[in-house]
Amino acid sequence: MTKALIVVDMQPTFCEGGELGVEGGNAVAERIADYVNAHRSEYAYIATTQDWHIEPGAHWSAEPDFVDTWPKHGAAGTPNAELHPAIKALIIHHHFKKGQYSAAYSGFEGIEDNIDRIQTREEVAAEQSAGKTLANALKAAGVSRVDVVGIAESHCVKDTALDARKFGFEVTVFEDLTVPVSEELGVAARKQMTAAGITLAESR
């Protein structure tokens, strides 16, 4: 069985002090870094995902409802949209940017971009059409099992894990390497993931 690790949205914008900071985010980044350093050899493929919003339309709002609309965050090309320093130091080679011109919660909505470009709508659409997607990358690497970690469990981690299941992968979310926006939303997310056949476990 060939495994992949997906590190979801570990960016300063989602950690303490960021525009949509989640409590415990910085600690999760450090724990993920420790885990990758200890277990990198177990994975055939490791990728990160990032919110990389250029003009995401109504996803950004001056009066957000925190359900479908949000304060400005993950703005492409800004320091807070870069990878968290603890994750950047791991020298991971595959990076999937999402939400350039729309809302995007799942890493499977993104395209591979390893040089942090500010792309036009046409360029993003062309790369999606060309198949530069996470699903295709995992399949090309012969992956059958995916471990998912990152922020936030209740939103982008959940949606990335659910999409991984839809694409036919066996999926595990490491509970100690993620954190929800709130415990209430975390409980709901865990129920939804379990119902979809996703394994919730502790990293070892």
C-alpha positions as CSV (number, residue, x, y, z in Angstrom):
1,M,0.0,0.0,0.0
2,T,1.4,3.4,-1.0
3,K,0.7,6.3,1.3
4,A,0.5,10.0,0.8
5,L,0.4,12.8,3.4
6,I,-1.6,16.0,2.7
7,V,-0.8,19.0,4.9
8,V,-3.8,21.3,4.6
9,D,-3.6,25.0,4.8
10,M,-0.8,25.4,7.4
11,Q,-0.5,29.1,6.9
12,P,-0.1,32.0,9.2
13,T,-3.4,33.4,8.1
14,F,-5.1,30.5,9.9
15,C,-2.8,30.5,13.0
16,E,-2.9,32.7,16.1
17,G,-2.4,36.4,15.0
18,G,-3.7,35.7,11.4
19,E,-6.8,37.0,9.8
20,L,-8.7,33.8,10.5
21,G,-6.5,32.5,13.3
22,V,-7.5,29.2,14.9
23,E,-6.6,28.5,18.5
24,G,-3.8,25.9,18.6
25,G,-2.7,26.5,15.0
26,N,0.9,27.3,15.7
27,A,1.2,24.2,18.0
28,V,-0.3,22.0,15.3
29,A,2.3,23.3,12.8
30,E,5.1,22.3,15.1
31,R,3.6,18.9,15.8
32,I,3.1,18.3,12.0
33,A,6.8,19.3,11.4
34,D,7.9,16.8,14.1
35,Y,5.7,14.1,12.6
36,V,7.0,14.6,9.0
37,N,10.6,14.6,10.2
38,A,10.0,11.3,12.0
39,H,7.9,9.6,9.3
40,R,8.8,11.1,6.0
41,S,10.2,7.8,4.7
42,E,6.8,6.1,5.1
43,Y,5.3,8.3,2.4
44,A,5.6,8.0,-1.4
45,Y,4.2,11.5,-1.8
46,I,3.8,14.6,0.5
47,A,1.9,17.7,-0.5
48,T,0.7,20.9,1.0
49,T,-2.4,22.9,0.2
50,Q,-2.8,26.7,0.6
51,D,-5.6,29.2,0.3
52,W,-4.3,31.4,-2.4
53,H,-7.0,34.0,-3.0
54,I,-6.6,36.6,-5.7
55,E,-10.1,37.7,-6.4
56,P,-12.4,35.1,-4.7
57,G,-15.6,37.1,-5.1
58,A,-18.1,36.9,-2.3
59,H,-15.9,34.5,-0.3
60,W,-14.3,37.7,1.1
61,S,-16.7,40.0,2.8
62,A,-16.6,43.2,4.9
63,E,-19.6,41.8,6.7
64,P,-18.8,38.0,6.9
65,D,-21.3,35.4,8.2
66,F,-18.4,33.0,8.9
67,V,-20.4,30.3,7.1
68,D,-20.2,31.2,3.4
69,T,-18.4,34.5,3.7
70,W,-15.2,35.4,5.6
71,P,-12.9,38.3,6.3
72,K,-10.1,38.8,3.8
73,H,-7.6,36.0,4.4
74,G,-5.1,33.9,2.5
75,A,-4.4,36.7,0.1
76,A,-2.0,35.4,-2.7
77,G,1.5,36.9,-2.4
78,T,1.2,38.0,1.2
79,P,3.3,36.7,4.0
80,N,0.3,35.2,5.8
81,A,-0.6,33.2,2.7
82,E,2.8,31.5,2.7
83,L,3.4,28.2,4.4
84,H,3.9,28.4,8.2
85,P,7.7,28.6,8.9
86,A,7.7,25.2,10.6
87,I,6.2,23.6,7.5
88,K,8.3,25.6,5.0
89,A,11.4,24.3,6.8
90,L,10.4,20.7,5.8
91,I,11.3,21.4,2.1
92,I,8.1,19.7,0.7
93,H,8.2,19.7,-3.1
94,H,4.5,19.6,-4.1
95,H,2.2,22.6,-3.3
96,F,-1.4,22.9,-4.3
97,K,-2.9,26.4,-4.4
98,K,-6.7,26.8,-4.2
99,G,-9.4,29.5,-4.3
100,Q,-7.6,31.9,-6.6
101,Y,-10.9,33.2,-8.1
102,S,-13.5,31.4,-6.0
103,A,-14.2,29.9,-2.6
104,A,-12.3,26.6,-2.2
105,Y,-12.2,24.4,0.9
106,S,-10.8,21.1,-0.5
107,G,-7.2,20.7,-1.6
108,F,-8.6,18.7,-4.5
109,E,-10.0,21.9,-5.9
110,G,-6.5,23.3,-6.3
111,I,-3.7,23.2,-8.9
112,E,0.0,22.4,-8.3
113,D,2.0,25.6,-8.1
114,N,5.4,25.4,-6.6
115,I,6.6,29.0,-7.2
116,D,3.8,31.1,-5.7
117,R,2.5,32.7,-8.9
118,I,-0.3,35.3,-9.2
119,Q,-2.1,33.7,-12.1
120,T,-4.9,35.0,-14.2
121,R,-8.3,33.3,-14.3
122,E,-7.3,31.9,-17.7
123,E,-4.1,30.4,-16.4
124,V,-5.8,28.8,-13.5
125,A,-8.5,27.3,-15.7
126,A,-5.9,26.1,-18.2
127,E,-3.9,24.3,-15.5
128,Q,-7.0,22.7,-14.1
129,S,-7.9,21.5,-17.6
130,A,-4.4,20.2,-18.1
131,G,-4.9,18.0,-15.0
132,K,-2.4,19.6,-12.6
133,T,-4.6,18.5,-9.8
134,L,-4.0,16.7,-6.5
135,A,-6.1,13.7,-7.5
136,N,-4.1,13.2,-10.6
137,A,-0.8,13.7,-8.8
138,L,-1.7,11.1,-6.2
139,K,-2.8,8.6,-8.8
140,A,0.4,9.1,-10.8
141,A,2.4,8.4,-7.6
142,G,0.5,5.1,-7.2
143,V,-1.1,6.2,-4.0
144,S,-4.0,4.2,-2.4
145,R,-4.0,5.6,1.1
146,V,-4.0,9.2,2.2
147,D,-3.3,10.7,5.6
148,V,-4.7,14.2,6.2
149,V,-3.5,16.8,8.7
150,G,-3.6,20.6,9.1
151,I,-6.2,23.4,9.6
152,A,-9.1,23.6,10.1
153,E,-10.5,20.2,10.9
154,S,-14.0,21.6,10.7
155,H,-13.5,23.1,7.3
156,C,-10.7,22.5,4.8
157,V,-9.3,19.4,6.5
158,K,-12.8,17.8,6.5
159,D,-13.5,18.8,2.9
160,T,-10.1,17.6,1.7
161,A,-10.6,14.3,3.5
162,L,-14.1,13.8,2.1
163,D,-12.9,14.5,-1.4
164,A,-10.1,12.0,-1.0
165,R,-12.7,9.4,-0.2
166,K,-14.8,10.4,-3.2
167,F,-11.7,9.8,-5.4
168,G,-11.4,6.3,-3.9
169,F,-8.5,6.6,-1.5
170,E,-8.4,5.1,2.0
171,V,-8.3,8.2,4.3
172,T,-7.1,8.8,7.8
173,V,-7.2,12.1,9.6
174,F,-4.8,12.4,12.5
175,E,-6.7,14.1,15.4
176,D,-3.6,15.3,17.2
177,L,-2.3,17.0,14.0
178,T,-5.4,19.1,13.3
179,V,-7.7,21.5,15.2
180,P,-11.2,22.7,14.5
181,V,-12.5,26.3,14.5
182,S,-14.7,25.4,17.5
183,E,-15.4,22.1,19.4
184,E,-19.0,22.2,18.3
185,L,-18.0,22.4,14.6
186,G,-15.3,19.8,15.2
187,V,-17.8,17.3,16.6
188,A,-20.0,17.8,13.5
189,A,-17.0,17.4,11.2
190,R,-15.9,14.2,12.9
191,K,-19.4,12.7,12.6
192,Q,-19.5,13.6,8.9
193,M,-16.0,12.1,8.2
194,T,-16.7,8.9,10.1
195,A,-20.0,8.5,8.2
196,A,-18.0,8.7,5.0
197,G,-15.7,5.9,6.0
198,I,-12.7,8.1,7.1
199,T,-10.6,6.8,9.9
200,L,-9.9,9.2,12.8
201,A,-6.8,8.3,14.7
202,E,-3.8,9.6,16.6
203,S,-0.4,9.9,14.9
204,R,2.2,7.6,16.3
